[in-house]
PDB file of C-alpha atoms in Angstrom:
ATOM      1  CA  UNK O   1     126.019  68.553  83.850  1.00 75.00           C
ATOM      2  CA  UNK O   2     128.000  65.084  83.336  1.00 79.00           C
ATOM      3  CA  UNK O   3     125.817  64.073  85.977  1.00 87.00           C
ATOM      4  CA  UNK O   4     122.532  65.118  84.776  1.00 87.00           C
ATOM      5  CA  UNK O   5     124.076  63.465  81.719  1.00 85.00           C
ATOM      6  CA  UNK O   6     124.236  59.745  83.263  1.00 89.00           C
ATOM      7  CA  UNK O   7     127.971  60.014  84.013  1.00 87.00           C
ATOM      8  CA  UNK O   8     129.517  60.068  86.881  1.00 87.00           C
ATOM      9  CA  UNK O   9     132.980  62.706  88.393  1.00 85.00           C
ATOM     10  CA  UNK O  10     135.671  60.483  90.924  1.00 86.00           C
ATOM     11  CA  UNK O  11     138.758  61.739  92.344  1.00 81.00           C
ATOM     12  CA  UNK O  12     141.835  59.930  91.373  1.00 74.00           C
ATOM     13  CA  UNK O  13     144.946  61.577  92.695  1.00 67.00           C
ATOM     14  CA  UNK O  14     143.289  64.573  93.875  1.00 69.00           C
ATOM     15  CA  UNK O  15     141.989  65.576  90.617  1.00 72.00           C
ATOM     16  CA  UNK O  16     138.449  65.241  89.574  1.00 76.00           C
ATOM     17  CA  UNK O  17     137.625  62.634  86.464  1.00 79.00           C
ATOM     18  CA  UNK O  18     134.569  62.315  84.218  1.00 81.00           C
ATOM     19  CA  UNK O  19     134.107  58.839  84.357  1.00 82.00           C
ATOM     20  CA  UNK O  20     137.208  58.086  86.422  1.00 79.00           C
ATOM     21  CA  UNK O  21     139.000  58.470  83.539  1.00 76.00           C
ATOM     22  CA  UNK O  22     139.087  62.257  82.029  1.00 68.00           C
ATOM     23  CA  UNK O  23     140.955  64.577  83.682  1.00 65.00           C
ATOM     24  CA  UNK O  24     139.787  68.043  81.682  1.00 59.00           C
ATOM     25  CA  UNK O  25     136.072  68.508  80.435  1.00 47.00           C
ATOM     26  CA  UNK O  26     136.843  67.739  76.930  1.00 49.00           C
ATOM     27  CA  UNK O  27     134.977  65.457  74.412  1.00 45.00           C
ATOM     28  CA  UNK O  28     136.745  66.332  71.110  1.00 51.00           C
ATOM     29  CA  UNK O  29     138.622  62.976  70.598  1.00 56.00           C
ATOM     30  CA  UNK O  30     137.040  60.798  73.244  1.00 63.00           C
ATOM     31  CA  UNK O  31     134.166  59.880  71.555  1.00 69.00           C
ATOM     32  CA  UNK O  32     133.119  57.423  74.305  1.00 72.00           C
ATOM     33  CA  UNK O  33     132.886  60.086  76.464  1.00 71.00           C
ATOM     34  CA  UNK O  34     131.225  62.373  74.677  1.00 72.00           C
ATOM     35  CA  UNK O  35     127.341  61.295  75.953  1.00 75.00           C
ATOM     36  CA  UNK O  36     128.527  62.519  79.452  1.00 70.00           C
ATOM     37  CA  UNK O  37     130.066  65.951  78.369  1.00 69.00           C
ATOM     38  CA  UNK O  38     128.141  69.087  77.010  1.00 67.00           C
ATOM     39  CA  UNK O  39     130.003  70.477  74.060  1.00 68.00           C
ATOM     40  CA  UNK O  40     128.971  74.177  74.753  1.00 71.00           C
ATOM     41  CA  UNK O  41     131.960  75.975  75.905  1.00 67.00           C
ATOM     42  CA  UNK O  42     132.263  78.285  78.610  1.00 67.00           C
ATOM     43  CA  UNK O  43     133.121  81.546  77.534  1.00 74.00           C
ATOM     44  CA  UNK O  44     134.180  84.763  78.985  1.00 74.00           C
ATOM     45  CA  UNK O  45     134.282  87.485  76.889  1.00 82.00           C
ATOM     46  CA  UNK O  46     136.433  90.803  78.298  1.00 77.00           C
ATOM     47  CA  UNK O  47     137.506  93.573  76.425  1.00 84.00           C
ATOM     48  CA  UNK O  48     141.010  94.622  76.157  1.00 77.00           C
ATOM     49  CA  UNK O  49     140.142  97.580  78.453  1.00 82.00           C
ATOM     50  CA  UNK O  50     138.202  95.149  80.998  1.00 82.00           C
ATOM     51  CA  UNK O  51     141.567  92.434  81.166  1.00 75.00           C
ATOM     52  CA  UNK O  52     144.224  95.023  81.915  1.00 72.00           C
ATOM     53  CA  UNK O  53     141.791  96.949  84.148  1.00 77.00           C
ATOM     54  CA  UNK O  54     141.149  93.640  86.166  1.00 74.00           C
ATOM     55  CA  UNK O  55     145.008  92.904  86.447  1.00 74.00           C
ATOM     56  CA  UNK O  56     145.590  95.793  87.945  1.00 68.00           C
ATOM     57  CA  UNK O  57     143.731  95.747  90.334  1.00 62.00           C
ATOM     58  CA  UNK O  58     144.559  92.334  91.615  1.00 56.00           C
ATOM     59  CA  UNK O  59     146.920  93.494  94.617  1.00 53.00           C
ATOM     60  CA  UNK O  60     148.323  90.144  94.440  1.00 51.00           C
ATOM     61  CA  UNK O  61     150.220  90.238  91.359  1.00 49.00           C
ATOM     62  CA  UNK O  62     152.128  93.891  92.292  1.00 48.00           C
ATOM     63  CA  UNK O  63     155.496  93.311  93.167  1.00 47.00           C
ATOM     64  CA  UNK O  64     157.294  94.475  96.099  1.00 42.00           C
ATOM     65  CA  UNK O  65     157.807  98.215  94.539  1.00 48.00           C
ATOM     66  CA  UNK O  66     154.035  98.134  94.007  1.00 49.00           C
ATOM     67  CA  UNK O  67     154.798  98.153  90.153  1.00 52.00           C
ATOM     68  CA  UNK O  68     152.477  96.212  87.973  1.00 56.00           C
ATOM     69  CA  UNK O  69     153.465  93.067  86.881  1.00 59.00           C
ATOM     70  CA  UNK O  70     152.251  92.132  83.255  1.00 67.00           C
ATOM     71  CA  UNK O  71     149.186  90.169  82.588  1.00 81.00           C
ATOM     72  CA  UNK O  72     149.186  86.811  81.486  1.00 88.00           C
ATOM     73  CA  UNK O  73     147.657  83.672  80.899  1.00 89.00           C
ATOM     74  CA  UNK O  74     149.114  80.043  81.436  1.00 93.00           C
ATOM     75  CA  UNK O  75     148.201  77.528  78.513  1.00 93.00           C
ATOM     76  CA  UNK O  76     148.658  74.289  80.153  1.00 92.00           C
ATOM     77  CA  UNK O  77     148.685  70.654  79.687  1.00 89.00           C
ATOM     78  CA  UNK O  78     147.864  68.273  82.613  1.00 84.00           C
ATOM     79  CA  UNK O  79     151.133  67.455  83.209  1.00 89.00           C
ATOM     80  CA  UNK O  80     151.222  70.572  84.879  1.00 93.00           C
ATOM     81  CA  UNK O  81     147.688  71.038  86.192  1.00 89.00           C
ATOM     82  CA  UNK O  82     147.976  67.423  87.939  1.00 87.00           C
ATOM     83  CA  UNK O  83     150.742  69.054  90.439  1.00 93.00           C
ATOM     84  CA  UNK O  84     150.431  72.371  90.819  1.00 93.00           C
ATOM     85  CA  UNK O  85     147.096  74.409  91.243  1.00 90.00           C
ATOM     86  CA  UNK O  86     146.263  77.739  89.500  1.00 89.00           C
ATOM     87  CA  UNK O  87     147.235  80.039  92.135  1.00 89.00           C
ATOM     88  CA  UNK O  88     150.427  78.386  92.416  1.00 93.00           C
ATOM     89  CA  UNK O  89     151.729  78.710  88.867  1.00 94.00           C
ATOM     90  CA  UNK O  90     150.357  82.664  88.848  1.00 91.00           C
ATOM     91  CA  UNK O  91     152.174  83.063  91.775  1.00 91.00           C
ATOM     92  CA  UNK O  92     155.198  80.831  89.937  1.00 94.00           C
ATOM     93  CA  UNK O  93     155.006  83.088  87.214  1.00 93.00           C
ATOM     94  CA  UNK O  94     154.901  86.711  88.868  1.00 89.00           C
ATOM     95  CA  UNK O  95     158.047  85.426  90.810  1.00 90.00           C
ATOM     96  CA  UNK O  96     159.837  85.139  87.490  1.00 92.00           C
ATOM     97  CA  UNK O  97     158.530  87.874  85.875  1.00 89.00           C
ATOM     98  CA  UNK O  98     160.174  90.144  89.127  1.00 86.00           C
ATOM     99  CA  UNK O  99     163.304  88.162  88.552  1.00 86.00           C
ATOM    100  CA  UNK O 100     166.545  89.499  86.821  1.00 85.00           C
ATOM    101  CA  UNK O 101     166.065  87.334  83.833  1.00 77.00           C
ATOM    102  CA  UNK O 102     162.174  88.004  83.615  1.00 84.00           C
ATOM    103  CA  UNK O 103     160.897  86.513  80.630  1.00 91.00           C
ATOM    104  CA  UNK O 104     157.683  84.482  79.571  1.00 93.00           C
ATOM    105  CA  UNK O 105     159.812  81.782  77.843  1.00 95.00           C
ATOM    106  CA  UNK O 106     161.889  81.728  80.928  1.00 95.00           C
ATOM    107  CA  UNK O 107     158.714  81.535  83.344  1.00 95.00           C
ATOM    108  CA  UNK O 108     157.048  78.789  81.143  1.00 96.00           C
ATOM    109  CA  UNK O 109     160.417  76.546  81.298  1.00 97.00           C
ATOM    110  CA  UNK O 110     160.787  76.649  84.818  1.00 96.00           C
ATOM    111  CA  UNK O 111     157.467  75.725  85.250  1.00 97.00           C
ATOM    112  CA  UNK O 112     157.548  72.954  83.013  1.00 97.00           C
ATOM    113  CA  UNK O 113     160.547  71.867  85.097  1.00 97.00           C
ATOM    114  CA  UNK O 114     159.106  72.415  88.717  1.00 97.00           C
ATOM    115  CA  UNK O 115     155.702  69.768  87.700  1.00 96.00           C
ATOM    116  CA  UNK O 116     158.531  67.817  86.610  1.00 96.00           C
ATOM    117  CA  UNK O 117     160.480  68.356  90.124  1.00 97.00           C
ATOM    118  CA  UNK O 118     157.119  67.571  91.531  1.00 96.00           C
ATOM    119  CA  UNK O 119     156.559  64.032  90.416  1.00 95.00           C
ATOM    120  CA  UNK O 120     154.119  64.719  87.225  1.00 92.00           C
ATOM    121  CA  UNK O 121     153.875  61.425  85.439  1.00 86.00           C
ATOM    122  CA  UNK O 122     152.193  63.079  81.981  1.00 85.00           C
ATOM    123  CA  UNK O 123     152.694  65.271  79.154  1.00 87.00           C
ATOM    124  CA  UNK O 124     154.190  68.589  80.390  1.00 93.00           C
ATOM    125  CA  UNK O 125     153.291  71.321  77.884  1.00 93.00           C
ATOM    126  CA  UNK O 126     153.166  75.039  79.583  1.00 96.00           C
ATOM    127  CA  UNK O 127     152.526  78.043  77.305  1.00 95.00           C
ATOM    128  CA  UNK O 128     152.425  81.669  78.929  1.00 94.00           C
ATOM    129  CA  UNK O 129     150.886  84.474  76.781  1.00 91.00           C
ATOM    130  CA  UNK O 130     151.451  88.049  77.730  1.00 85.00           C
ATOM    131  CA  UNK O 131     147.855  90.215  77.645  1.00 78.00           C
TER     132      UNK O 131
END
């Protein structure tokens, strides 16, 4: 749509841009930008019943003992997004929800820390909310 639009997406650093400057489809606050971007979200609309049924049956996110690990969703600046991908902070996240010290506040810390680790050179703001 940016396209159709009369802008134009580049890669810079592996991540896509809008305009080669915008990293996330966005327009609220660039107004410059806003010509290029449609301001219709995308929306996905589940049910309670639908979410946890979906979680559960993602074999990837059992742990070893084939217990369930919680659902979640990762909140995320792009300080985070720039270095690690989405599969890799689920994955980041079931780990330390297995752990001994399993916590959301705990998981959301250490990954703000490991895009940190990782050489992220912008605002690092990670938010994990239990479903």
């Amino acid at each position: 749509e940016v396209i159709e639009r009369g802008g134009f997406i580049s890669k810079s650093g592996g991540i896509d841009r809008v305009n080669g400057s915008l990293a996330v489809s966005r327009s609220l606050g660039d107004v410059k930008l806003a010509p290029y971007l449609s301001q219709i979200p995308h929306v996905l609309a589940l049910t309670k019943d639908e979410v946890i049924h979906m979680c559960r049956n993602d074999q990837s996110i059992r742990s070893l003992d084939n217990h369930d690990v919680p659902c979640f969703i990762i909140v995320a600046s792009d300080g985070l997004w720039d270095v690690v991908d989405n599969r890799e902070a689920v994955e980041f996240v079931t780990e330390v929800l297995r752990g001994e010290k399993a916590s959301y506040q705990t998981a959301a810390q250490l990954l703000t820390q490991e895009a940190y680790v990782r050489g992220s050179s912008d605002n690092i703001g990670v938010l994990i909310v239990a479903i």
